mmCIF file of C-alpha atoms and ligand atoms in Angstrom:
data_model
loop_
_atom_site.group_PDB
_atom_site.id
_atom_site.type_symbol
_atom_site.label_atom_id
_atom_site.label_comp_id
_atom_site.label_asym_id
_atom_site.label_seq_id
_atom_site.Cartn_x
_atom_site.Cartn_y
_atom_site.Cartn_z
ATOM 1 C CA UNK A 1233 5.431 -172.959 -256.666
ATOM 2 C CA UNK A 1234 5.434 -170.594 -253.836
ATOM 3 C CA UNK A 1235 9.455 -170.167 -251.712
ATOM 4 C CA UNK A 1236 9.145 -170.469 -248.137
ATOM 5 C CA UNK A 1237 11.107 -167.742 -246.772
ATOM 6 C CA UNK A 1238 12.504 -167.242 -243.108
ATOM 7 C CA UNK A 1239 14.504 -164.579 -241.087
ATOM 8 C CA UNK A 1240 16.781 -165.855 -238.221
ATOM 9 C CA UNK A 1241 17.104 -164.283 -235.545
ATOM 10 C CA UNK A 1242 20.483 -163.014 -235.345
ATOM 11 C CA UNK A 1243 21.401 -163.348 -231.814
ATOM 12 C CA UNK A 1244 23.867 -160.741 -230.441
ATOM 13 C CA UNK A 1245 26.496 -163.154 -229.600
ATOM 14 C CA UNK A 1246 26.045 -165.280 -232.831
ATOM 15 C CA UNK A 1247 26.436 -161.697 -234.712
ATOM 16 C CA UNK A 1248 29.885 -161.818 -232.845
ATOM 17 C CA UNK A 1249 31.051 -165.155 -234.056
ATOM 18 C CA UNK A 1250 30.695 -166.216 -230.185
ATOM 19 C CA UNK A 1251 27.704 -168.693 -230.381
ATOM 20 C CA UNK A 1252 26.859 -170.782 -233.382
ATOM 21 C CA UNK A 1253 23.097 -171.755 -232.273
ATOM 22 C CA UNK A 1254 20.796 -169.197 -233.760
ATOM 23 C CA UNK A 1255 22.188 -169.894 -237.135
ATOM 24 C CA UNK A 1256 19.814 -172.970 -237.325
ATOM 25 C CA UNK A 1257 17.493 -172.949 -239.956
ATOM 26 C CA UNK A 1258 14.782 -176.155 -239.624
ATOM 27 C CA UNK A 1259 17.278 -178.437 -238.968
ATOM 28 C CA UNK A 1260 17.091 -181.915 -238.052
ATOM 29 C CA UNK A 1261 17.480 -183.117 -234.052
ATOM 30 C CA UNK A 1262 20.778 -183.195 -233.735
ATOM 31 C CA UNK A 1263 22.354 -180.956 -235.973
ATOM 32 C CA UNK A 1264 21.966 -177.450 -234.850
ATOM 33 C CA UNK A 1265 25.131 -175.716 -235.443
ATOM 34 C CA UNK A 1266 27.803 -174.672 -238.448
ATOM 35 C CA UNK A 1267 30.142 -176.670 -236.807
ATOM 36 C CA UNK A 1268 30.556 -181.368 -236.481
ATOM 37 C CA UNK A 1269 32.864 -183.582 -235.296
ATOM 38 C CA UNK A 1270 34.370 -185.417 -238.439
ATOM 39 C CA UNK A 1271 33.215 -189.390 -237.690
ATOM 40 C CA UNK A 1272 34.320 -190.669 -241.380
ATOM 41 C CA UNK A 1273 37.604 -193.112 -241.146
ATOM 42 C CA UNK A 1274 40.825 -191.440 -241.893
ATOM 43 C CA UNK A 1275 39.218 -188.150 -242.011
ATOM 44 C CA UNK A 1276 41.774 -185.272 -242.339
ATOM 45 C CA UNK A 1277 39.873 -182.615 -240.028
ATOM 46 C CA UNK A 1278 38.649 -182.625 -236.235
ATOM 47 C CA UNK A 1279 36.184 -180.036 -236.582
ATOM 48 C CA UNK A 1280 33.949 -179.111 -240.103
ATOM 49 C CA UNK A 1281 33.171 -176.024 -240.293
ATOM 50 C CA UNK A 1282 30.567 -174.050 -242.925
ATOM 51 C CA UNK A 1283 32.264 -171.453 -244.622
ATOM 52 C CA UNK A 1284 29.583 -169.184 -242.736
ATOM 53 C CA UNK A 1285 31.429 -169.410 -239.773
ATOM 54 C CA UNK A 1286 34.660 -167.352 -240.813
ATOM 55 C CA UNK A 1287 32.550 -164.869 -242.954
ATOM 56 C CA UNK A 1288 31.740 -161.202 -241.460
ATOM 57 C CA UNK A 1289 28.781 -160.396 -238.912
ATOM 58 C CA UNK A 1290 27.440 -158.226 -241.985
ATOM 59 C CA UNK A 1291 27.477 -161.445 -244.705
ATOM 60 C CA UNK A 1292 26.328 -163.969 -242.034
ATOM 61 C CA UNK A 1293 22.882 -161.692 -241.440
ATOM 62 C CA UNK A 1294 22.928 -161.272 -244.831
ATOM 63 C CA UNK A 1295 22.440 -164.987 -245.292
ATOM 64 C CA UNK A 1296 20.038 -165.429 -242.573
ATOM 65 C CA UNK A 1297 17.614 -163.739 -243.779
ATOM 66 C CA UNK A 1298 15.710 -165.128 -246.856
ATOM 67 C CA UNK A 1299 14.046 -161.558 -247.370
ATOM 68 C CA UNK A 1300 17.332 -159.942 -247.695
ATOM 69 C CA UNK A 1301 19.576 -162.754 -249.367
ATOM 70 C CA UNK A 1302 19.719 -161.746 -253.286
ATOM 71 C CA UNK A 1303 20.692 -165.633 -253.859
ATOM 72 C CA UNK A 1304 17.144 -165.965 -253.518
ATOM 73 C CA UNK A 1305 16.109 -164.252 -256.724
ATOM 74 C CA UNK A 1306 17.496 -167.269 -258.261
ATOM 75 C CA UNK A 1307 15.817 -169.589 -255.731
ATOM 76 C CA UNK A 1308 12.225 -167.793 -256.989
ATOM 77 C CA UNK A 1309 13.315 -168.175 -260.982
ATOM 78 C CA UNK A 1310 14.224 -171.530 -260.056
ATOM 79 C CA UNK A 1311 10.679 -172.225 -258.430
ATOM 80 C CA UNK A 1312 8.780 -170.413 -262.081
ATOM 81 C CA UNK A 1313 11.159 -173.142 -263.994
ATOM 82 C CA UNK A 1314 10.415 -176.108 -261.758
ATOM 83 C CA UNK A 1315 6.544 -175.606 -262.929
ATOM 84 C CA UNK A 1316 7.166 -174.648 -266.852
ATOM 85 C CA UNK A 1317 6.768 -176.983 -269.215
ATOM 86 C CA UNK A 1318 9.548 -177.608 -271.855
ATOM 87 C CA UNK A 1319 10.647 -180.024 -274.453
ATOM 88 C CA UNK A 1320 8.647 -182.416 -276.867
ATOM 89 C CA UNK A 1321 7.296 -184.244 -273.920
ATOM 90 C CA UNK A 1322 5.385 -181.590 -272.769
ATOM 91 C CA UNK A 1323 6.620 -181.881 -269.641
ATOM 92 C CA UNK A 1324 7.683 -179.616 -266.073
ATOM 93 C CA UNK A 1325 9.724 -180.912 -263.898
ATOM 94 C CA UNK A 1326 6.672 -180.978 -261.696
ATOM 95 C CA UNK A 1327 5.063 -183.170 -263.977
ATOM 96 C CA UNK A 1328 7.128 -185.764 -262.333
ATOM 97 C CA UNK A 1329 8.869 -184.655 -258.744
ATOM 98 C CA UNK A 1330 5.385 -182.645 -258.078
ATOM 99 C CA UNK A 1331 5.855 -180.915 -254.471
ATOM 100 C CA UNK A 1332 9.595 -180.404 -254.409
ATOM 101 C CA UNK A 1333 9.839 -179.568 -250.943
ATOM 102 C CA UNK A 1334 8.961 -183.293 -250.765
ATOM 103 C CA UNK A 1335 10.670 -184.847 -253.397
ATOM 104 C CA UNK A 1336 13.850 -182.825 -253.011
ATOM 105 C CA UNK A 1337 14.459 -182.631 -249.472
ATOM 106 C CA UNK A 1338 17.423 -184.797 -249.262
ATOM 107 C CA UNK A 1339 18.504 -185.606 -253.218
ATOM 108 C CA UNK A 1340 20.675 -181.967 -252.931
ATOM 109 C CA UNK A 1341 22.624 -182.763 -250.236
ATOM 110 C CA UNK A 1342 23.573 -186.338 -251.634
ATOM 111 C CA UNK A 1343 24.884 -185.923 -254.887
ATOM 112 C CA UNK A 1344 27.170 -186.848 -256.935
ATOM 113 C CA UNK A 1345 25.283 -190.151 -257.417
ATOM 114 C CA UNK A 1346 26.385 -193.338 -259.261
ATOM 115 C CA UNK A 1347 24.812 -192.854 -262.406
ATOM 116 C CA UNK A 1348 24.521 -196.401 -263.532
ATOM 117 C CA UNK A 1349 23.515 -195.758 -267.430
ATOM 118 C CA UNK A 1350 26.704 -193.690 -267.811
ATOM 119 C CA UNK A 1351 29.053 -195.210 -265.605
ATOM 120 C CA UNK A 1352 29.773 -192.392 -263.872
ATOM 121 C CA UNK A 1353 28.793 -190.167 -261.067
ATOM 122 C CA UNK A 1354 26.665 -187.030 -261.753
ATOM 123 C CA UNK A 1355 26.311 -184.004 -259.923
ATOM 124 C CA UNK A 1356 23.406 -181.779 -259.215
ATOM 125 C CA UNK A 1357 23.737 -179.493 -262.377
ATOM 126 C CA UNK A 1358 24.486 -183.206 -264.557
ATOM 127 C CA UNK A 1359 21.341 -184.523 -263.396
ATOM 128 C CA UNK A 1360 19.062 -181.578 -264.144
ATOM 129 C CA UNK A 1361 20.547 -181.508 -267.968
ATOM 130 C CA UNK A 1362 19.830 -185.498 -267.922
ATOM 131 C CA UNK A 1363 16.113 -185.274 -266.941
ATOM 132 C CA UNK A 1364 15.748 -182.727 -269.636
ATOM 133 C CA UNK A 1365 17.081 -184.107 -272.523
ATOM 134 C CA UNK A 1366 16.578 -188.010 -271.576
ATOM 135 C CA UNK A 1367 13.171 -187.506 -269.910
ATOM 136 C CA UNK A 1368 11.395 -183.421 -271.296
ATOM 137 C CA UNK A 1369 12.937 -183.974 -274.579
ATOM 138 C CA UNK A 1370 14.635 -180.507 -274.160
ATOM 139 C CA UNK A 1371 17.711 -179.307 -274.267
ATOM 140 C CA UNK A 1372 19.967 -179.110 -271.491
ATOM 141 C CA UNK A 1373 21.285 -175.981 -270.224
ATOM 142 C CA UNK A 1374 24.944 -174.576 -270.589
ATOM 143 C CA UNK A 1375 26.481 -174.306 -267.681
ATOM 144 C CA UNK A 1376 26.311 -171.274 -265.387
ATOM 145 C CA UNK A 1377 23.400 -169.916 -267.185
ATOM 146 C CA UNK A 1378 21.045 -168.184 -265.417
ATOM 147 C CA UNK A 1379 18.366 -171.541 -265.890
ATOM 148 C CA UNK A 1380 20.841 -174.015 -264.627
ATOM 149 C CA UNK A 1381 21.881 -171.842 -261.569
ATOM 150 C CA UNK A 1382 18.475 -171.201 -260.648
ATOM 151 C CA UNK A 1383 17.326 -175.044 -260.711
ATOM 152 C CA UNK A 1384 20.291 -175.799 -259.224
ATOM 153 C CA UNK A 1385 19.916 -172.832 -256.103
ATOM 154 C CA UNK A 1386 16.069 -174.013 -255.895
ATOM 155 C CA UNK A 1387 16.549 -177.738 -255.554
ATOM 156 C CA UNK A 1388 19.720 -177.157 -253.051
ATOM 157 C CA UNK A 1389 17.668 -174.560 -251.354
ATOM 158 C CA UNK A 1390 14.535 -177.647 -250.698
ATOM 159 C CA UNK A 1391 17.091 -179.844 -248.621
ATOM 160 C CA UNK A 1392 18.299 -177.128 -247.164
ATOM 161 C CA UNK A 1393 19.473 -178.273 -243.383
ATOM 162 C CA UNK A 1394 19.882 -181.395 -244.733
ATOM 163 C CA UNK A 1395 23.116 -182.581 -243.824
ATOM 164 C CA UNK A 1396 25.396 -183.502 -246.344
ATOM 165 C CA UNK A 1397 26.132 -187.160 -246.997
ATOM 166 C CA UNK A 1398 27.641 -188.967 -250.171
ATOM 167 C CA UNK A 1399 28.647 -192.702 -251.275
ATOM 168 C CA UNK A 1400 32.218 -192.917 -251.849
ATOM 169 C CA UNK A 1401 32.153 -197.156 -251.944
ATOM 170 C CA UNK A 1402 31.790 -199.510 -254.684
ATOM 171 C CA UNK A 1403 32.225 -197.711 -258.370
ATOM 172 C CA UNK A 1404 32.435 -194.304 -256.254
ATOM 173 C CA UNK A 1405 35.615 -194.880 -254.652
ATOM 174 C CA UNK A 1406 37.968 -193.926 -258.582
ATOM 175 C CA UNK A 1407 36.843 -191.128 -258.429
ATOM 176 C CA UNK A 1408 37.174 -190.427 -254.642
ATOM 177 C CA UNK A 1409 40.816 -191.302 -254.451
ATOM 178 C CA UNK A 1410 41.037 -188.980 -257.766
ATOM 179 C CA UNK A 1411 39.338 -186.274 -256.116
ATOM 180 C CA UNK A 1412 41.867 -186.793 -253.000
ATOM 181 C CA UNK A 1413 44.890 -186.682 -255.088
ATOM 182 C CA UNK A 1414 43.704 -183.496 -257.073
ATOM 183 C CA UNK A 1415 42.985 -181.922 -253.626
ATOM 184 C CA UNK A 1416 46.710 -182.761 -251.921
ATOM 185 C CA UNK A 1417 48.623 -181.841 -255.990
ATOM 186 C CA UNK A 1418 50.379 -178.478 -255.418
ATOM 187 C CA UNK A 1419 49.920 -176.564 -258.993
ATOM 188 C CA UNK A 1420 50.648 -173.505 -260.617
ATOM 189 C CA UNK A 1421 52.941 -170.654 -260.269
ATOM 190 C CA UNK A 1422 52.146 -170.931 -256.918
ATOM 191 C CA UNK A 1423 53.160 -174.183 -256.448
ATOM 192 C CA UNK A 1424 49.991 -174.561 -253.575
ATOM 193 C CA UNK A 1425 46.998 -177.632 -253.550
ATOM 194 C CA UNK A 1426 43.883 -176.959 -252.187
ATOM 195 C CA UNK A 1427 45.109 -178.620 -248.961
ATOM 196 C CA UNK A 1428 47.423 -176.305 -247.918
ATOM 197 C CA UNK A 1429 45.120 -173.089 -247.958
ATOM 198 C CA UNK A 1430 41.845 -174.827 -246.987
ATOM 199 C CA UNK A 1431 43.428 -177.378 -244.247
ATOM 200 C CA UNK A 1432 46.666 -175.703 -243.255
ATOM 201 C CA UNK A 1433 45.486 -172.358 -243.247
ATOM 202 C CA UNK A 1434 41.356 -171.779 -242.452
ATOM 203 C CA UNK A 1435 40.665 -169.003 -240.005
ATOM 204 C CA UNK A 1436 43.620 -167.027 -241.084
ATOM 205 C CA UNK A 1437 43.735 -164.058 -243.412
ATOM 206 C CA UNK A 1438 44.562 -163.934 -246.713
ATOM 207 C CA UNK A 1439 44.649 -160.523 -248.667
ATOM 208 C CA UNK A 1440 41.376 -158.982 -247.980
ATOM 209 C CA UNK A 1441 39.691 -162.772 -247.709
ATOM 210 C CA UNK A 1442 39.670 -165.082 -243.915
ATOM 211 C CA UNK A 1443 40.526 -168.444 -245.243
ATOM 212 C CA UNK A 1444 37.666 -171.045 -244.380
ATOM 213 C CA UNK A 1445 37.920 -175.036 -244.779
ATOM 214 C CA UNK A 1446 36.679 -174.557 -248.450
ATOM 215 C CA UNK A 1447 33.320 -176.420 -247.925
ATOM 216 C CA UNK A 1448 30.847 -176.574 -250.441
ATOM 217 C CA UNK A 1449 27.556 -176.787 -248.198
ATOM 218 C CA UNK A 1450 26.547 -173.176 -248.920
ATOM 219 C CA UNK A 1451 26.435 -173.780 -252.929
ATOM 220 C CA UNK A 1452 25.477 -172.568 -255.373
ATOM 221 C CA UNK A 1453 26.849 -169.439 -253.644
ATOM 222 C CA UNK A 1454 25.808 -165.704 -253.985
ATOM 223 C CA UNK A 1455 29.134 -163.843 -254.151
ATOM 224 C CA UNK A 1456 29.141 -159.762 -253.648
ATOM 225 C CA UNK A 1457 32.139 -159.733 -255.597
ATOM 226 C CA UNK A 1458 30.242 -161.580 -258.547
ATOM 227 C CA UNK A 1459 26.834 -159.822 -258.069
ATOM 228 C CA UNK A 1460 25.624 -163.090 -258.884
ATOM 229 C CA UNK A 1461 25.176 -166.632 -257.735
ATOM 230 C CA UNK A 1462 27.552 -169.071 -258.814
ATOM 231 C CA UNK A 1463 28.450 -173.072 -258.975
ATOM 232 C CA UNK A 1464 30.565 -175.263 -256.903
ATOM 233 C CA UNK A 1465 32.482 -175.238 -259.919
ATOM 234 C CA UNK A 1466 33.167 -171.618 -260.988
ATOM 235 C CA UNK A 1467 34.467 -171.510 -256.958
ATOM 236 C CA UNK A 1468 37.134 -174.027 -258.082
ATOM 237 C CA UNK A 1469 37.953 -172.589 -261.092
ATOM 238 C CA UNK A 1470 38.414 -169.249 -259.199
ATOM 239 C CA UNK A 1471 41.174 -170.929 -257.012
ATOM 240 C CA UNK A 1472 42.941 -172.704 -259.518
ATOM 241 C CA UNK A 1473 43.325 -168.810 -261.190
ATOM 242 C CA UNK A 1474 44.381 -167.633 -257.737
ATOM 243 C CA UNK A 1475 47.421 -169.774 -257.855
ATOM 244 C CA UNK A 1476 47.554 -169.283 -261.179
ATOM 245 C CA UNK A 1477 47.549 -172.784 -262.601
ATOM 246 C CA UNK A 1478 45.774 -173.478 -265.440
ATOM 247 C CA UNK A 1479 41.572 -174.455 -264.008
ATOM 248 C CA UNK A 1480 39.659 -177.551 -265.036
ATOM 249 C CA UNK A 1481 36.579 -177.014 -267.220
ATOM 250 C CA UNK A 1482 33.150 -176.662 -265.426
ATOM 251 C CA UNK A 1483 31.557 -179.947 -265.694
ATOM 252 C CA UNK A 1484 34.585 -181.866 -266.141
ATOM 253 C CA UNK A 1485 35.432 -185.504 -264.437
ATOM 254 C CA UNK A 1486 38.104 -183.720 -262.695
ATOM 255 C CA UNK A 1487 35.652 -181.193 -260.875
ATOM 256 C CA UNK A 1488 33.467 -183.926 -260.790
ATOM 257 C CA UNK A 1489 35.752 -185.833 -258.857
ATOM 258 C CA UNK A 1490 36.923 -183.162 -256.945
ATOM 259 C CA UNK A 1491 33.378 -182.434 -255.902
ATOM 260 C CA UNK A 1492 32.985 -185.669 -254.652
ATOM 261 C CA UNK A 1493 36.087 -185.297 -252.369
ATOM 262 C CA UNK A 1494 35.110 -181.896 -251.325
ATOM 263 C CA UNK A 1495 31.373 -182.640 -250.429
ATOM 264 C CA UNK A 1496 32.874 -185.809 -248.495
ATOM 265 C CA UNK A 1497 34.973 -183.468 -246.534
ATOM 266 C CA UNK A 1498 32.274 -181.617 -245.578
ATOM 267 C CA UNK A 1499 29.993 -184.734 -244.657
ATOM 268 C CA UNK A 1500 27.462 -184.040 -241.965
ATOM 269 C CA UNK A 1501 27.103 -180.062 -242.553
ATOM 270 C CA UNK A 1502 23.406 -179.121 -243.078
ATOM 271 C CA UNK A 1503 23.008 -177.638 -245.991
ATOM 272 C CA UNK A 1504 22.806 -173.945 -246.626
ATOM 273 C CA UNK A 1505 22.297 -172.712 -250.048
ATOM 274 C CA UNK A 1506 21.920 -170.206 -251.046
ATOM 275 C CA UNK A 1507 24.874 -168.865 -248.995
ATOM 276 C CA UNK A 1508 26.527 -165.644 -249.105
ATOM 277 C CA UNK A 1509 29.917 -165.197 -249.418
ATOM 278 C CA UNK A 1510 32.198 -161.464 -249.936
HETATM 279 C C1 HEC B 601 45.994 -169.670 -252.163
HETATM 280 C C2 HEC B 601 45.045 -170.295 -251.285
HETATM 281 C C3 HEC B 601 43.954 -171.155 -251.910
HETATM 282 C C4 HEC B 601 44.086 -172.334 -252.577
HETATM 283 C C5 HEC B 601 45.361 -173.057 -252.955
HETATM 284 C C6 HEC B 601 42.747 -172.795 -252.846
HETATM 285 N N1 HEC B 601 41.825 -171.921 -252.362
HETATM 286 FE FE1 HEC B 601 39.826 -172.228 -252.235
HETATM 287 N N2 HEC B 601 39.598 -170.378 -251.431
HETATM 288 C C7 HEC B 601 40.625 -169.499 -251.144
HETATM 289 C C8 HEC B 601 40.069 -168.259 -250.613
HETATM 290 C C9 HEC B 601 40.850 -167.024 -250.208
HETATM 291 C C10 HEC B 601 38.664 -168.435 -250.620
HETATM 292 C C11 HEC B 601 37.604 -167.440 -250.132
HETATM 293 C C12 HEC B 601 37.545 -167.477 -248.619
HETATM 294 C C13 HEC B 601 37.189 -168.849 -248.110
HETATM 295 O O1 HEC B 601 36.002 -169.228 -248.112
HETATM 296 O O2 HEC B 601 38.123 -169.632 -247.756
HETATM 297 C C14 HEC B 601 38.408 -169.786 -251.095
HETATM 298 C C15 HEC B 601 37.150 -170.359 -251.173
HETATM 299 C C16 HEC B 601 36.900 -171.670 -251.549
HETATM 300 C C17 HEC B 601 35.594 -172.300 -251.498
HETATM 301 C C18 HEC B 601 34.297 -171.639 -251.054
HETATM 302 C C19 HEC B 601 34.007 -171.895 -249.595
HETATM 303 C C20 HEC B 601 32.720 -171.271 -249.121
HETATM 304 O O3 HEC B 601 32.307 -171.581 -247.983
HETATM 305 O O4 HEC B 601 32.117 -170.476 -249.830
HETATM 306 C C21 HEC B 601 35.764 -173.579 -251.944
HETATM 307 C C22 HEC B 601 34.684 -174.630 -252.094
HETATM 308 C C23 HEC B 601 37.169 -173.739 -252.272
HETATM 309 N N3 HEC B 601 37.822 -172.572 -251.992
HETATM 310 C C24 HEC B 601 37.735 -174.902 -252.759
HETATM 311 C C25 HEC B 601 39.069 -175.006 -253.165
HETATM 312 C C26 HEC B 601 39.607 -176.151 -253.869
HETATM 313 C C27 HEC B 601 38.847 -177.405 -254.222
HETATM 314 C C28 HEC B 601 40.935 -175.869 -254.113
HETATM 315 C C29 HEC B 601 41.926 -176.678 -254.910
HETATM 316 C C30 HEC B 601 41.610 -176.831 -256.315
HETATM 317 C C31 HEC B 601 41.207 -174.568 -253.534
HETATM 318 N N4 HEC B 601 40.056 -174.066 -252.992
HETATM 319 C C32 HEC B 601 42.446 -173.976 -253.501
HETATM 320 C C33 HEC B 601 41.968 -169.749 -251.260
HETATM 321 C C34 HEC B 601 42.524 -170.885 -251.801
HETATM 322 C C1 HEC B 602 9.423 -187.674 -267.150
HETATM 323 C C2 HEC B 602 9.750 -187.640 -265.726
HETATM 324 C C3 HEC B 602 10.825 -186.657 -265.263
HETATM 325 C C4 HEC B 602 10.898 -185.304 -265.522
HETATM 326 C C5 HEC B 602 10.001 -184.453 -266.393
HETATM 327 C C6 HEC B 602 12.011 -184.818 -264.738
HETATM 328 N N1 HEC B 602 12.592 -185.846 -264.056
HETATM 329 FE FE1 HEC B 602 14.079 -185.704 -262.694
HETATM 330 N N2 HEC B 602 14.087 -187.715 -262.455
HETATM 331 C C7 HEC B 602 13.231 -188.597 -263.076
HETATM 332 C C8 HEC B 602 13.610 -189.963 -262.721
HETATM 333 C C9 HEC B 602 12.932 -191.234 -263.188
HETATM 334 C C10 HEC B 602 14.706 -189.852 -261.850
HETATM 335 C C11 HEC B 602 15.513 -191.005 -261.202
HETATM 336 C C12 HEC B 602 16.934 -191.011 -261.700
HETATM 337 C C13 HEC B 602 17.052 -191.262 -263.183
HETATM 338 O O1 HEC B 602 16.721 -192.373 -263.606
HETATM 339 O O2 HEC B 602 17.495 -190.359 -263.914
HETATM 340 C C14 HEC B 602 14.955 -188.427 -261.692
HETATM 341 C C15 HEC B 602 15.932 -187.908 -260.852
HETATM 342 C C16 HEC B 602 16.097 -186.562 -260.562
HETATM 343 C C17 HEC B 602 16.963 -186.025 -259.535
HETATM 344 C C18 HEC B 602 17.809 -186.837 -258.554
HETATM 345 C C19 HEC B 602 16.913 -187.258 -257.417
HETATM 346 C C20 HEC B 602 17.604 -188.076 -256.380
HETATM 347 O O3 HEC B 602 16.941 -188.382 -255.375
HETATM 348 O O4 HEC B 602 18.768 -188.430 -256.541
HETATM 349 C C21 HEC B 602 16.861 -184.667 -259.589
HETATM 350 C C22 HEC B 602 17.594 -183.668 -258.717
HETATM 351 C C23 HEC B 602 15.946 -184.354 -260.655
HETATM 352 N N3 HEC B 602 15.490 -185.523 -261.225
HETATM 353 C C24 HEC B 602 15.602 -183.077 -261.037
HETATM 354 C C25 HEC B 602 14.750 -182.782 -262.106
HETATM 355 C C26 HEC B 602 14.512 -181.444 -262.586
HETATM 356 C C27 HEC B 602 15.109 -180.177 -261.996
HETATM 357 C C28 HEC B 602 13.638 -181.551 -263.625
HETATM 358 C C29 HEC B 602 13.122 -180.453 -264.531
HETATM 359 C C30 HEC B 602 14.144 -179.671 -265.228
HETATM 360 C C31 HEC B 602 13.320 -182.971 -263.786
HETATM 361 N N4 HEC B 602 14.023 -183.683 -262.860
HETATM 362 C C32 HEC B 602 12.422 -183.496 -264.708
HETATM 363 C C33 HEC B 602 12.178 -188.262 -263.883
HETATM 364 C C34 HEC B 602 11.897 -186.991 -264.361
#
């Protein structure tokens, strides 16, 4: 399957931070910029902002432009795997989804889904292992390999400027108000929760870092530091170590849940993987 790439036109005041328009990608009437007005009940933030919008001039052109953003190498591998056929069904994921610039145009920016089988929500990554081994017959892959990134960066990357929107009623809401109290629990040495850095703090420096609202739109996320692209999930991790507590496991219900919370946070925000982020 061939990648639709585009450049954006970085316009000289967007390079400056000044204007977010320009920053657009195909997005739907309405949602043009990097920035919403929180309308969920009880939400904790005014303003959402992508994580794009506190990064350099240099990273934010980076990410504009398809031709130039490495994520994208995993966006193309991801594209190769979406047509190859694995497992003893003899089956592609193709075989089933077909055009996945149909098919997936909305399904990444809505999960995690009730999963009704397992009683449980899945995320993105989840789902991909389930419709290999329940429906290829093949075996899922381990987390943060370079197969389950790449699916994962191509199917975000199809509902791309889609705006992020996920069910937190009904068997959802466990594992909402789990994700909520994970989010507000100060831990480690530090003695900080995710709230006060990522509400208390965005916009203000932080070592050699500018503090954004910790979204997760832009994932899976090409990191310069990592030379790589990386899940949701490593990103959590990664702040757990900062305040040196001891991190969840990738995968687990706790960064399941905490997913949940996080992506609810950030409800509304088009989607933008594959971002780029220092
Ligand atoms: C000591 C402050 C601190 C704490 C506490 C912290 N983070 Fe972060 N986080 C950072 C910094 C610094 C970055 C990189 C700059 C940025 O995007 O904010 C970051 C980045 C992120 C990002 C990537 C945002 C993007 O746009 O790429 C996510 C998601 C995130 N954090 C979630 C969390 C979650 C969930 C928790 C709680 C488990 C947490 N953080 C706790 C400092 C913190
Ligand atoms: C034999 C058919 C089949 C194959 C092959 C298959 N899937 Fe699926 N997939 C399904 C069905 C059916 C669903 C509906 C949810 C369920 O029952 O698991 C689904 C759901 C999904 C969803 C969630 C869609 C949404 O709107 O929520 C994603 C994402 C997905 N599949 C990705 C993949 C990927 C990536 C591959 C290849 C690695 C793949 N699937 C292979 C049948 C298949």
């Amino acid at each position: 399957m061939m990648v639709k790439r585009t450049k954006i036109a970085v316009l000289s005041a967007a390079a400056a931070g000044l204007v977010m328009s320009g920053y657009a990608f195909a997005l739907p009437e309405g949602v043009d910029t990097v920035q919403v007005t929180a309308t969920a009940k009880d939400h904790p933030l005014d303003e959402i902002y992508s994580g794009w919008h506190f990064r350099t001039p240099e990273t934010q052109a980076l990410q504009q432009d398809d031709f130039e953003n490495p994520g994208f190498l995993w966006v193309e591998q991801g594209a190769e795997l979406w047509e190859t056929v694995d497992g003893s069904e003899q089956k592609s994921c193709a075989s089933c989804h077909e055009d996945a610039a149909d098919t997936m145009a909305t399904a990444g920016a809505q999960m995690p889904k009730w999963n009704e089988a397992l009683g449980k929500p899945v995320n993105l990554e989840q789902q991909i292992n389930l419709c290999r081994s329940e429906r290829m017959g093949a075996k899922p892959w381990k987390w943060e390999s370079s197969e389950l990134l790449s699916m994962t960066a191509f199917v975000r990357n199809q509902s791309r400027g889609t705006p992020v929107e996920v069910q937190i009623g009904g068997p959802m809401t466990p594992w909402f108000e789990k994700g909520k109290d994970l989010y507000n629990t100060r831990v480690g040495q530090l003695d900080l929760a995710c709230v006060n850095c990522h509400q208390g703090y965005y916009g203000q420096s932080i070592r050699a870092d500018r503090l954004s609202q910790g979204q997760s739109n832009g994932f899976p996320t090409y990191r310069l530091k990592w030379q790589k692209i990386g899940s949701l999930h490593r990103r959590f991790k990664g702040c757990m170590d900062q305040v040196r507590a001891e991190p969840y496991k990738v995968g687990s219900d706790e960064f399941l849940a905490l997913e949940l919370y996080v992506n609810w946070r950030g409800q509304g925000l088009p989607v933008e993987a594959p971002a780029v982020r220092q």
